[in-house]
Structures are given as C-alpha cells and as structure tokens.
XYZ file of C-alpha atoms in Angstrom:
707
model
C -0.104 0.226 0.310
C 0.998 3.516 -1.069
C 1.155 5.531 2.777
C -1.010 8.362 3.366
C -0.044 12.299 2.287
C 0.860 13.214 6.174
C 3.315 9.881 7.181
C 7.240 10.437 6.199
C 7.923 7.300 4.924
C 10.439 4.543 6.590
C 12.198 1.667 6.279
C 11.707 -2.002 8.422
C 13.652 -5.136 6.975
C 11.726 -5.302 4.363
C 8.842 -3.390 4.028
C 7.356 0.182 4.243
C 5.945 0.827 7.133
C 3.752 4.605 7.595
C 4.925 7.170 10.813
C 2.580 8.414 12.786
C 1.990 12.709 11.900
C 0.287 15.467 12.398
C 0.884 18.472 10.422
C -0.214 21.942 11.294
C -0.172 25.442 10.016
C -1.518 28.973 12.304
C -1.913 30.496 8.828
C -3.496 27.462 6.898
C -5.235 25.065 9.433
C -8.008 23.610 9.776
C -8.702 22.451 13.918
C -11.540 19.813 12.162
C -8.252 19.263 9.658
C -6.870 15.714 9.016
C -3.731 16.959 9.970
C -1.896 15.912 7.019
C 0.652 18.143 5.176
C -2.276 19.348 2.303
C -4.974 19.742 5.133
C -3.056 20.627 8.751
C -5.052 21.466 11.746
C -5.038 25.563 12.764
C -3.241 24.525 16.623
C -0.821 22.666 18.707
C -3.621 22.506 21.890
C -6.030 20.797 19.130
C -2.669 18.318 17.301
C -1.723 17.166 21.306
C -5.280 15.966 21.884
C -4.775 13.861 18.952
C -1.446 12.980 19.373
C -1.090 9.412 21.167
C 2.948 8.096 22.677
C 5.162 7.856 20.402
C 3.564 10.356 18.179
C 5.499 13.580 16.019
C 3.730 16.820 15.484
C 5.458 18.722 13.218
C 4.146 23.296 12.582
C 5.083 24.406 10.480
C 6.577 28.875 10.230
C 3.943 31.328 12.312
C 2.629 32.284 15.347
C 1.085 29.980 17.802
C -1.248 32.081 20.345
C -4.555 33.268 21.459
C -5.326 35.641 19.083
C -4.714 32.602 16.243
C -7.167 29.448 18.238
C -4.499 28.199 21.119
C -6.009 27.936 24.591
C -2.410 27.969 27.742
C -1.824 26.560 28.996
C 0.000 23.797 26.110
C 0.189 20.123 27.319
C 2.641 17.775 25.491
C 1.388 14.627 26.592
C 3.677 11.604 27.150
C 5.980 10.370 24.482
C 4.913 12.493 22.081
C 7.095 14.826 19.944
C 6.807 18.672 18.568
C 8.997 19.952 16.525
C 9.452 22.980 14.871
C 13.090 24.388 13.200
C 15.599 22.845 15.276
C 18.530 24.760 12.978
C 17.101 28.201 13.818
C 16.153 27.583 17.587
C 12.781 28.276 16.455
C 13.346 31.632 15.331
C 10.242 31.923 12.868
C 7.473 29.488 14.969
C 6.797 31.517 18.561
C 4.359 29.955 21.078
C 2.914 33.467 22.714
C 0.374 32.724 25.706
C 0.405 31.601 29.120
C -2.747 30.478 31.351
C -3.202 29.077 34.386
C -2.077 25.915 36.176
C -2.482 24.136 39.526
C 1.157 22.993 40.606
C 0.966 20.051 42.780
C 4.366 21.887 45.091
C 4.152 26.197 43.843
C 0.152 26.347 43.665
C -1.353 28.792 40.651
C 0.998 29.973 38.383
C 0.523 31.281 34.550
C 2.025 29.287 32.985
C 2.491 29.097 28.321
C 3.823 24.902 28.071
C 3.857 22.315 29.619
C 5.507 18.776 29.096
C 4.991 15.293 30.216
C 7.177 12.542 30.536
C 9.489 11.312 27.581
C 7.135 13.933 25.874
C 9.817 15.789 23.174
C 10.434 19.948 22.222
C 12.749 21.058 19.745
C 13.121 23.582 17.769
C 10.168 26.685 19.004
C 10.417 29.706 20.261
C 8.848 30.768 23.432
C 7.732 33.628 25.584
C 4.830 34.058 28.147
C 4.288 38.424 28.350
C 1.952 37.772 31.311
C 3.457 39.396 34.941
C 5.042 36.542 36.725
C 4.691 34.361 33.347
C 6.348 31.076 33.155
C 7.623 29.930 29.674
C 7.697 26.034 30.615
C 7.079 24.058 33.640
C 8.060 21.279 34.154
C 7.119 19.128 37.301
C 8.232 15.121 38.116
C 7.805 14.714 34.512
C 11.842 13.765 32.544
C 11.147 15.491 29.305
C 13.477 16.389 26.684
C 14.139 20.408 25.034
C 17.279 20.529 22.311
C 17.419 23.982 19.882
C 14.825 25.966 21.751
C 14.974 29.801 22.298
C 12.303 30.866 24.939
C 12.643 35.156 25.347
C 10.483 37.719 27.090
C 9.210 35.925 29.472
C 8.136 38.166 32.092
C 8.694 35.318 34.988
C 11.894 33.057 33.664
C 12.406 31.160 30.563
C 11.612 27.578 32.476
C 11.384 26.432 35.652
C 12.237 22.884 37.318
C 10.448 21.233 40.177
C 9.752 18.131 42.292
C 11.400 15.036 40.796
C 11.531 16.682 37.792
C 14.907 14.961 35.403
C 15.195 17.200 32.026
C 17.311 17.042 29.353
C 18.076 20.720 28.020
C 20.179 20.896 25.839
C 21.458 23.216 23.103
C 18.795 25.842 24.017
C 18.980 30.180 24.061
C 17.274 31.433 27.061
C 17.729 35.600 27.078
C 15.934 38.955 28.475
C 13.951 36.863 30.853
C 12.643 39.199 33.435
C 14.074 36.657 36.906
C 16.423 33.783 34.900
C 17.053 31.763 32.284
C 16.047 28.009 33.504
C 15.303 27.352 37.552
C 15.923 24.624 38.972
C 13.506 24.409 42.754
C 13.316 20.905 45.311
C 14.486 17.720 44.299
C 14.980 18.692 40.562
C 18.121 16.531 38.597
C 18.072 15.587 34.935
C 20.854 16.818 32.562
C 21.409 20.922 31.449
C 23.460 20.708 28.195
C 25.606 22.624 25.809
C 22.626 25.627 25.904
C 23.123 30.052 25.948
C 22.149 32.082 29.315
C 22.191 35.701 29.001
C 20.840 39.839 29.541
C 18.241 38.321 31.639
C 18.450 38.126 35.438
C 20.295 35.554 36.601
C 20.947 32.196 34.149
C 20.411 29.264 35.682
C 19.192 29.539 38.992
C 19.558 26.344 42.031
C 17.514 26.412 44.916
C 16.071 23.808 47.111
C 17.748 20.559 46.901
C 18.297 20.442 43.755
C 20.630 18.474 42.129
C 21.717 18.455 37.896
C 24.015 18.993 36.548
C 25.322 21.940 34.256
C 27.565 21.186 31.415
C 29.660 23.152 28.590
C 26.659 25.782 28.925
C 27.638 30.224 27.834
C 26.648 32.158 30.870
C 27.312 35.492 30.020
C 25.768 39.192 30.191
C 23.428 38.166 33.691
C 22.857 39.839 36.275
C 24.874 36.527 37.918
C 26.112 33.755 35.439
C 24.991 30.793 38.056
C 22.679 31.259 41.238
C 22.805 28.742 44.393
C 20.494 29.338 46.692
C 19.135 26.620 50.362
C 20.815 23.863 49.429
C 21.145 23.350 46.042
C 24.029 21.343 45.734
C 25.046 20.706 41.431
C 27.083 19.067 39.613
C 29.405 21.713 37.226
C 31.408 20.984 34.568
C 33.123 22.622 31.811
C 30.831 26.001 32.098
C 31.820 29.554 30.414
C 30.914 32.100 33.415
C 31.775 35.581 31.545
C 31.173 39.551 32.024
C 27.875 38.753 34.301
C 27.176 42.547 35.891
C 27.049 40.969 39.406
C 29.352 37.589 39.597
C 29.876 35.021 38.147
C 28.674 32.015 40.024
C 27.675 33.137 43.689
C 26.998 29.935 46.230
C 24.377 31.046 48.986
C 22.123 29.271 52.332
C 23.946 25.763 52.303
C 24.828 24.837 48.914
C 27.665 23.054 47.966
C 27.998 22.608 44.148
C 30.219 19.945 43.101
C 33.494 21.647 41.642
C 35.701 18.935 40.281
C 37.484 16.731 42.219
C 40.533 14.708 41.901
C 39.298 12.424 39.602
C 36.919 14.348 37.851
C 38.852 17.826 37.169
C 35.531 21.003 36.838
C 37.051 22.282 33.579
C 34.343 25.373 34.259
C 35.568 28.893 33.802
C 35.811 31.899 35.828
C 35.919 35.218 33.622
C 36.229 39.660 33.435
C 32.882 39.395 35.870
C 32.221 42.129 37.526
C 32.095 42.569 41.864
C 33.761 38.464 41.085
C 33.932 35.443 39.545
C 32.841 33.389 42.501
C 30.943 34.536 45.393
C 31.019 32.168 48.626
C 28.022 33.217 51.275
C 28.230 29.696 52.385
C 29.500 28.901 55.159
C 31.512 26.094 53.892
C 34.513 25.344 52.050
C 34.088 24.615 48.634
C 36.798 22.621 46.684
C 37.703 24.082 42.736
C 39.632 21.858 40.868
C 40.852 21.846 37.081
C 38.400 25.693 36.302
C 39.629 28.990 34.732
C 40.036 31.055 38.200
C 41.417 34.162 39.057
C 42.128 33.640 42.805
C 41.798 37.251 42.870
C 37.993 37.460 42.077
C 36.498 35.164 44.770
C 35.712 35.638 48.539
C 34.614 33.139 51.460
C 36.311 30.638 51.047
C 37.530 28.587 48.248
C 39.894 25.740 48.693
C 42.771 24.668 45.069
C 44.276 21.605 46.060
C 47.299 22.877 45.283
C 48.616 18.375 44.825
C 46.031 18.532 42.061
C 45.913 21.719 40.136
C 48.625 22.010 38.370
C 49.043 24.894 35.964
C 52.651 26.979 34.980
C 50.286 29.037 33.635
C 52.163 32.346 35.398
C 55.404 31.478 36.885
C 59.298 32.152 34.823
C 58.641 30.135 31.463
C 60.183 27.068 30.816
C 62.028 28.556 27.142
C 64.304 31.417 26.016
C 61.295 32.451 23.422
C 57.941 31.907 24.267
C 57.493 34.095 26.986
C 54.474 35.915 26.708
C 53.557 34.128 23.569
C 50.031 33.617 23.049
C 50.495 29.625 22.795
C 53.607 29.729 26.183
C 49.961 27.982 28.288
C 49.043 24.893 25.668
C 52.762 24.404 25.610
C 53.254 24.377 29.065
C 50.431 22.008 29.550
C 52.648 19.474 27.415
C 55.542 19.974 28.044
C 54.515 18.758 32.181
C 52.208 15.811 30.376
C 55.995 15.252 28.791
C 54.380 15.324 25.093
C 56.290 17.984 23.985
C 60.012 19.005 24.441
C 62.018 21.791 23.153
C 65.299 22.309 21.607
C 69.518 21.973 23.052
C 69.830 25.876 23.193
C 66.535 26.295 25.738
C 64.205 26.929 23.282
C 60.593 25.825 22.272
C 60.465 27.769 18.721
C 56.421 27.627 18.668
C 56.999 29.645 15.027
C 58.607 27.587 13.413
C 56.669 25.062 10.766
C 55.904 21.165 11.873
C 56.505 18.489 9.790
C 55.085 15.145 8.677
C 56.730 12.653 10.709
C 56.756 15.605 13.754
C 53.112 15.244 13.953
C 53.057 11.714 14.644
C 55.489 11.876 16.980
C 52.845 14.750 18.555
C 49.985 12.450 18.556
C 51.643 9.120 19.915
C 52.872 10.944 22.697
C 50.058 12.215 23.323
C 46.574 9.413 22.690
C 46.536 5.637 23.733
C 43.241 4.076 21.491
C 42.966 1.261 19.663
C 44.543 0.016 16.973
C 41.926 0.753 13.489
C 40.624 -2.378 11.800
C 42.144 -0.803 8.356
C 43.785 1.982 9.576
C 47.808 2.120 7.252
C 49.730 0.075 10.293
C 52.439 2.583 9.491
C 54.474 0.245 6.619
C 56.085 2.608 4.924
C 58.864 2.636 2.168
C 60.398 6.042 3.103
C 60.339 4.911 7.467
C 62.992 3.109 7.851
C 63.268 1.045 10.992
C 66.225 3.408 12.650
C 64.555 6.461 11.465
C 63.645 8.965 14.900
C 60.225 8.585 14.115
C 59.289 5.580 12.791
C 57.278 4.267 16.162
C 55.693 8.171 16.623
C 54.630 6.916 12.912
C 53.028 3.545 13.206
C 51.476 4.114 16.505
C 49.379 7.271 14.699
C 48.439 4.822 11.645
C 46.719 2.472 13.489
C 45.723 5.164 16.208
C 43.611 6.393 12.307
C 45.322 9.377 12.179
C 47.782 9.687 9.863
C 47.955 8.295 6.642
C 50.427 7.376 3.715
C 50.490 7.962 0.294
C 48.915 6.483 -2.798
C 52.866 5.574 -3.737
C 53.799 3.685 -0.029
C 55.316 6.591 0.711
C 54.464 8.715 3.717
C 56.111 11.946 4.023
C 58.076 12.361 6.875
C 59.457 15.197 6.752
C 56.705 17.175 4.360
C 54.309 19.788 6.372
C 51.703 19.662 7.957
C 49.078 22.378 6.622
C 46.322 23.213 9.565
C 43.819 22.128 7.911
C 45.145 18.811 7.286
C 45.560 18.756 11.143
C 42.098 19.544 12.584
C 41.364 17.197 9.943
C 43.443 14.445 11.089
C 42.453 15.553 14.882
C 38.173 14.759 14.978
C 38.664 12.229 12.588
C 41.149 9.947 14.801
C 39.448 10.795 17.713
C 36.536 9.345 15.987
C 34.221 13.148 16.764
C 30.991 13.733 15.114
C 27.928 16.388 15.614
C 28.341 19.041 13.927
C 25.872 22.204 12.701
C 27.516 23.808 9.456
C 26.161 27.174 10.502
C 29.512 27.550 12.377
C 31.829 27.500 9.443
C 29.708 31.235 8.553
C 31.554 32.282 11.582
C 34.888 32.124 10.193
C 35.659 34.694 7.397
C 37.523 33.015 5.752
C 35.775 29.848 4.927
C 35.452 29.789 1.448
C 39.211 28.455 1.832
C 38.068 25.408 3.957
C 38.509 22.641 1.669
C 34.862 21.413 1.086
C 35.902 17.570 2.360
C 37.084 19.243 5.347
C 33.797 21.236 6.011
C 32.732 19.211 8.372
C 35.341 17.931 10.255
C 36.173 22.302 10.931
C 32.643 22.057 12.340
C 32.650 19.394 14.001
C 35.901 20.761 15.613
C 34.252 24.347 16.400
C 30.944 23.238 17.324
C 34.116 21.211 19.911
C 36.110 24.091 20.948
C 38.958 22.623 18.913
C 40.031 25.634 17.090
C 42.616 27.645 18.409
C 43.651 31.016 16.040
C 45.714 34.351 16.978
C 45.329 36.500 16.233
C 42.335 37.153 14.626
C 39.603 34.323 16.008
C 37.846 34.351 12.828
C 40.703 33.698 10.742
C 41.081 30.013 9.879
C 43.860 30.341 7.495
C 42.519 26.415 6.895
C 45.483 26.190 3.720
C 48.341 27.578 5.931
C 51.477 25.679 7.094
C 50.489 25.217 10.902
C 53.187 25.923 13.936
C 54.900 24.264 16.282
C 52.471 26.489 18.751
C 49.720 26.265 16.774
C 49.439 22.226 16.561
C 50.085 21.933 21.199
C 47.040 24.822 21.440
C 45.348 22.477 18.527
C 46.182 19.073 20.647
C 45.565 20.663 23.896
C 42.347 21.756 23.092
C 41.143 17.752 21.269
C 42.226 16.798 25.358
C 39.935 19.022 26.850
C 37.208 17.936 24.198
C 38.176 14.618 25.035
C 37.536 15.384 28.196
C 41.048 14.896 29.451
C 42.457 18.337 30.210
C 41.697 21.204 32.375
C 39.823 23.588 30.257
C 42.616 27.214 29.443
C 41.131 30.446 29.397
C 42.050 32.130 26.007
C 41.230 34.661 24.105
C 41.788 33.216 20.996
C 40.282 29.563 21.608
C 37.153 30.744 19.256
C 33.536 29.909 20.691
C 31.478 31.282 17.451
C 27.386 32.075 18.233
C 25.362 30.535 15.419
C 23.567 33.363 13.374
C 21.636 32.036 10.751
C 21.816 34.128 7.046
C 18.898 34.488 5.596
C 16.697 36.141 2.943
C 13.501 37.888 2.111
C 11.423 36.087 0.070
C 12.048 32.048 1.871
C 10.286 33.154 5.415
C 8.294 29.618 6.080
C 9.521 28.854 2.687
C 10.055 24.665 2.994
C 12.808 24.710 1.167
C 14.327 27.129 3.358
C 16.453 25.272 6.173
C 18.605 23.401 2.927
C 19.045 26.905 1.211
C 20.962 28.409 4.562
C 22.767 25.463 4.968
C 23.905 25.164 1.865
C 24.187 29.251 1.893
C 26.948 29.005 5.073
C 29.357 26.860 3.303
C 29.314 29.464 0.636
C 27.813 27.430 -1.631
C 24.747 28.778 -2.592
C 24.092 32.449 -3.105
C 21.441 34.968 -3.354
C 20.912 37.781 -6.028
C 22.074 41.438 -4.923
C 18.229 42.974 -4.615
C 18.307 39.591 -0.420
C 16.283 37.375 -2.656
C 16.896 33.751 -2.911
C 14.036 33.336 -5.706
C 13.372 29.670 -4.639
C 10.850 28.957 -7.211
C 12.502 29.799 -10.132
C 13.323 27.221 -12.358
C 16.911 26.157 -12.661
C 19.118 25.811 -16.151
C 21.313 23.514 -17.409
C 24.219 25.420 -17.191
C 23.027 27.210 -13.379
C 22.506 23.077 -11.942
C 26.315 22.287 -13.510
C 27.710 25.001 -11.680
C 26.069 24.139 -8.544
C 27.239 20.836 -9.253
C 30.766 21.360 -9.770
C 31.250 23.612 -6.881
C 29.680 21.880 -4.109
C 30.941 18.087 -5.605
C 34.309 18.735 -7.762
C 33.718 15.249 -9.301
C 36.787 13.905 -10.641
C 36.631 13.677 -15.012
C 35.917 9.471 -15.578
C 35.511 10.669 -19.441
C 37.207 12.535 -21.708
C 35.826 16.614 -22.183
C 34.401 17.609 -25.273
C 33.386 20.608 -27.522
C 29.663 21.853 -27.780
C 28.982 23.443 -29.897
C 26.590 26.298 -28.074
C 29.036 26.994 -25.423
C 30.967 30.285 -26.568
C 34.549 31.191 -25.144
C 33.304 33.294 -22.840
C 30.334 31.838 -21.415
C 30.149 32.265 -18.072
C 29.548 28.482 -16.855
C 31.639 27.468 -19.631
C 34.429 25.532 -17.442
C 32.145 24.168 -15.222
C 30.275 21.914 -17.296
C 32.868 20.977 -19.066
C 33.742 19.239 -15.365
C 30.268 18.172 -14.522
C 30.174 16.443 -18.638
C 33.694 14.163 -18.025
C 32.160 13.789 -13.882
C 29.147 12.411 -15.195
C 26.531 14.897 -14.009
C 25.271 16.049 -18.231
C 25.161 14.268 -21.474
C 25.291 16.536 -24.841
C 22.535 16.076 -27.362
C 23.360 14.671 -30.944
C 23.853 17.378 -32.655
C 27.025 17.926 -30.335
C 24.788 21.744 -29.490
C 24.465 21.173 -24.022
C 21.034 24.011 -24.251
C 23.043 26.012 -20.990
C 19.755 27.574 -20.894
C 17.082 24.966 -21.156
C 15.560 24.907 -18.362
C 15.495 21.395 -16.230
C 12.777 19.258 -15.295
C 12.778 17.728 -11.870
C 13.446 13.703 -12.995
C 16.859 15.472 -14.462
C 18.354 16.614 -10.966
C 17.812 12.905 -10.184
C 19.473 11.221 -12.844
C 21.958 13.839 -12.353
C 23.164 12.809 -9.735
C 22.322 9.836 -9.554
C 24.846 9.566 -12.366
C 27.311 11.768 -11.461
C 27.903 10.510 -7.891
C 27.309 6.583 -9.040
C 25.084 5.839 -7.057
C 24.246 1.531 -6.721
C 21.219 0.335 -8.434
C 18.591 -1.368 -6.232
C 14.778 -3.431 -6.573
C 12.207 -0.980 -8.887
C 9.878 -2.217 -7.087
C 10.765 1.053 -4.612
C 8.738 3.502 -7.282
C 5.913 1.541 -5.492
C 5.276 3.945 -2.762
C 4.725 7.242 -5.214
C 1.910 6.702 -6.629
C 2.513 8.838 -9.680
C 5.406 6.447 -10.382
C 3.497 5.903 -13.648
C 4.940 9.492 -15.007
C 8.713 8.815 -13.910
C 9.718 7.653 -17.542
C 11.127 4.333 -18.726
C 14.172 4.602 -19.301
C 14.886 7.248 -15.030
C 12.871 4.491 -13.342
C 16.544 2.747 -12.500
C 18.090 6.481 -11.276
C 14.671 7.769 -9.390
C 15.318 4.010 -7.251
C 18.631 4.464 -6.860
C 18.226 8.118 -5.410
C 15.406 7.446 -3.415
C 17.415 4.119 -1.753
C 20.007 6.766 -1.138
C 17.036 9.182 0.439
C 18.692 12.424 -1.537
C 14.611 12.900 -1.990
C 12.795 15.295 -1.202
C 8.955 16.356 -2.488
C 6.840 19.051 -1.146
C 4.349 19.131 -1.231
C 3.944 15.106 -0.703
C 6.863 12.668 -0.033
C 4.752 9.973 -1.813
C 4.153 12.612 -5.739
C 7.414 12.512 -7.451
C 6.526 14.587 -9.822
C 9.001 14.016 -12.092
C 8.146 15.387 -15.026
C 7.462 19.500 -13.605
C 10.291 21.725 -13.868
C 12.436 22.051 -11.523
C 13.695 24.729 -8.921
C 16.661 26.327 -7.804
C 14.720 25.209 -4.325
C 14.486 21.605 -6.110
C 18.388 21.868 -6.861
C 19.041 22.877 -3.317
C 17.445 20.213 -1.715
C 18.343 17.230 -3.935
C 22.195 18.329 -3.521
C 21.547 18.291 0.080
C 20.791 15.639 0.489
C 23.305 13.988 -1.753
C 26.052 16.078 1.147
C 23.922 14.465 3.844
C 24.165 10.550 1.674
C 28.008 11.283 1.247
C 28.386 11.778 4.445
C 29.518 15.893 4.617
C 26.575 16.899 6.135
C 24.334 16.631 8.823
C 21.142 15.335 8.571
C 18.606 17.912 8.308
C 14.845 17.511 9.438
C 12.413 17.851 6.829
C 8.437 16.054 6.530
C 9.663 16.379 2.322
C 12.493 13.692 2.538
C 11.829 10.206 2.079
C 13.104 8.267 3.428
C 13.418 3.829 2.876
C 15.742 2.863 4.789
C 18.411 3.556 7.677
C-alpha cells in the first residue's frame, strides 16, 4: 500500500511502514482537518488532543497564540514529540501565551507550556508575556527540550520542580525577567550546551536540586549561576563570563560539586563584574581544574595544590615563549612530557611542523586502540631506524594519519592547519556538527570541501585556536609548532583528558543564520540556508533567493561542480552552443566529464534550457554513481507511472540514497515538473548527506527509505 500523504516514509526490514505524524499550520490550518501536510490542523492544542504516545507533531512557521485559537497552557502529552525548526532554534515558530496551571509544589502559576513524561520539544520559540509568567514548566517528569529559544518571559524561561529529570540542551535563554532556567525542590536531570544571556540569573538552583550543569555559556546576565538553600549541582566545563553582579554566587547551605581529583571540572570564570566566584556559605568550596583568578574570589575557597598544576604563571620554560600567545598550551603539554624544546633552550613556537614531528606528538598525546583497516605505518620512506618510526607507526595504527598511494609517508613534508584539524577529528572519532558554525570564519571559502564537516565538528568542540583573529582560520597555511600544541591540547580538553585553559583565541562562535527575504516559511529554507552558510549557493543582490524560479542546465552544472568538485571519468568534448566566454563554460565541461550531464546528438548542450525534476535525479544518480537497487521502491510514489522508462533505475537508486525531497507530499515525485532553485538546493544537500559531508536535516519532505 502507498503511505498516506501526511506520513514520512521509513523502512523496517523488507516492508514499507508509515509513521504517525500530525501537521499544524496556524495560517492555513483548520482544527477539523485531517492533520496531513495538505490538510493541516490550526492549533497545537488540537494536535495534542489527538496525538498518542510516540506520535510526532510538526509545526509550520507562524504565531501560535490566542489570536490563532491556542488555549494555554499547552500540554505536550507523554511520549509525544513536537518539532519546529531546530536549525534556527525556532526563529519563526513562535508560541506566545499564558494560562493558569495548578502546580502541586507551587499552586497557581502562569505558564505557556507543560511537558509530560518523555515528551520532546524541539526547535520552537516560547514567550510568556504576562506578569510572573513562565515559558516552560516541568514538574516531576522527564522530558527532552532541545534547540529551543526561551525569550522575553516575564519571570523565567523554564521552571523545573518536583522530582523532574529533564534533558535540556542547545537552547537559548535570553531577556527573561527573573532567570533563564530555575531548578528547585528535588529536580535533577542534565542541562547541557545552552546559552543564557541578558537575563536576571542565567541559571538558578535552589532547595535540594542537584542537576548536572555542563558546557553551558552564561554571559551578560545579572549573575551567571545563583545557588541557594541546599542546592547541590555538578558544574562541568561551563563558561561564566561578563555577568554584572558576579559569575557563580553560592548562598545558604549550597554545596556545588566543583571538581575533584578524578574529575577536574574545567569551568571557566572570567571578566565578571564584582567577583567571579562569591561563596556566602560557611562551607569551603573545593575548586579542582577550573580557570579561576584567586583575586576575584570571596569566601572559603580551596585550590588543592597537589591536583591543580599549572605553569600559566611564573617563569617561562623556554627562552622564546615568554608572552607568546601559545605559552599556556605549550607549558601544559611539556608538564605531561608530550613535547620538549631544543638543546639551546628554545621551543621555536613559530617554526613549521613536519608530518613526522606531528606523528610523534600524536603518539605521545593519545593512546587509542588499533583501528581496523588503518594504514599501519609500513612506509617505504620510513626505515626502521628513523628517529620517528615508532611514533609514525602508532599514529597510523590509531587512525590519525595515513600514507600516500605510492606507499610513502613523506615525513619531512609540512602539515597544513586544515590537515591537522581533519586528522584529529577523524582520529578521535568525533562527530556531531552544525555546518552553520562555519559562518563564523571570514575565510570559510578557503576550507576544502572534504574538510567542512571536520572543521565544523572541531569548532563545535572548541578545539580550534586562531591567533591573532579567532574568526580567521587560514586553513591552507602550514601549521606552526605553537598552533599544533594548542590544537592538540584543546583536543584533550574536548575528550575530557585535560582542564580547560582560558584563552581569547579559542574559537567559541555564536550561530547566526543568514536569511533571504523571500525564504521565510518556505519549505526549502533549511536546505538553502545550510548551503549558503557553506558558501555553496548564493542569492541575488536584492536579498532574495527566488526559490521557486526554474533552474537551467548551466546553473545546475555550476552548482554540482562547486559542491562536489568531481573528477573526470571521460574525455572532454566541445559543445557548439557554448561560447568561449560563456560564464559557465568550465563548470559545464567538468560536469560533463564527471558524468553529471551529457550533450545532445547535434553536439549542443542547451545551457539555458530549464531542467525537470527527473533531470536533477538522473544527473545526481549518474554523477555520484549511486548503486542500483530494486525498482519496486518506486511503488511508494502515487505518480510512478509518470517516471520515464529510461529513468526508473536512477530514481530507485536516488530514492534508496534518501536524496529525493518532494513538497508538499513526499509520496508524489512530480518527475515532469520544472525543477526550481529550491528543488536543486534540497536534492544537492541530501546528496551531501549521502556522502557524509553534512548532518541530516529534519524535514518532513525528505523521502526516507532505510536508515
């Protein structure tokens, strides 16, 4: 059977199954609708009434408020997932309102959203505009909230109470009157990688609450973290900076877990007005592995000297590193016996690094299992008695480095900055990246296509250190000894093997998404935005993208060449209708040689001819050599009879590869419709997902076959 239009398609073993999804659109929907893509509901409230455990509710852009029929507080039922736009943290999906909730722990409260056990909320913006209003209330449940924005709430963005154990991650809390996030009573759970800024208290913890607060950024608030009564949170790797009335404030009988000998905390407290840490309790706070200036501390604080060893102050170890930007990183790795200087007492931090020197550094810094299938270091230009032979072999076995096709290692060759970053990310097996982070770099166009995912991952893990300008990456420049030391040290921090060092040159970007004036609420906005962030696609001078404009053969050839830079598989040819000075001449030739396009029998190319959707599919399937598969997959398309015979194999292969995106109904291929700029962006992005170059987007229009 063909899946219903409202249901994304998945594969379970050998049969096609349908997931239950309800769609909501406050502008075009009706609450007596079916809830499909083409017939959406109008309100979240109605969708929640109909949703059952494990169902998904997808929200279109727009305002979800009383004017559009919402009834507050909204209650997300147990096990139900509500998804907006995670890439923008819900920028255009606004839930605004308030209603009375009778709390078991705090009586009547003004609340926008309530989440029941195992509910999930992703990619929305929540605002409670009434006096003493709370955006999200969590009471004795264990929901997940990720990639949301809590903004302009008249009390706090989120309130967690009772025996709640939520997971709160990657959210932005801003401009909330009292606090971004408040945890009380016996609340626990995990609060990870959130940003709290321009609010009262970034995070407040009270009563007996004992959550894990990890990898959060708390900046420009009244206080970064405020603890009261008998709060006992665990603090790890948080950045607490530039808060107006203190960074970490500890009152009452609170006892934060701020690091121990087995688990250094790695928090960074700096540049806060008044004090970075104010302990108003009678207890002694033990600080282990935190970056904290003792001169900006008050109350009983103990820094165990036997555990915290740092050479960031005191005499320099080398005669050429005093005052050098990389000195703190260098001294830390010297302390660990990972690196040493030269007999003349120098370190030479500005000298370039060879591949052999890099391999030895890696071998000293990491002890990982031998990788199956790795090049194990039997290189014909590395004799057994070569000084770095053992280091090269170990680094190769761990998967950090490899040789060249001719069997050499080239130990004296220089290493570029991008090669070092890619090596560390791949060797450590790091994953999970947001390509939007590359927008931070002014010179991001210089990043090779093969390295974009690794650079984004390293940036997200705060591994990248750029001197003197953090937003200038210089990926193709030879790396220096000082730079590689900083990069390796940050890799140790990212893998919890070292304490964080406070440095203004560590890249910690905030994500700002570029936008086009005609993409708001467009189905392809996320695809286009991601490609634009990577400088792979652009708009027009008037700020538009023109997503629904048909794309020509020349334009698509230019796009696939820029994205994939394909290698030739056949000789060049000459098209009679491509002038010498035609803007896309070289792209057309490269796309032809790589198999993305063919010409016509009369030796023409027809560069201005509009493509159809079937042409996009055939082009990508041929150029990227998708493996063939069973053509019975085409049965998922209601309009499969419109697929030309010559293209059936290509469409099946592209479907299996999950590159097909079809709006508004995934089960209608529309093969003979004109291909738009939006279609091209979506198909190409999915092809990049297939190649492993970018992360998946959560779009209801992707035809998903298999996993």
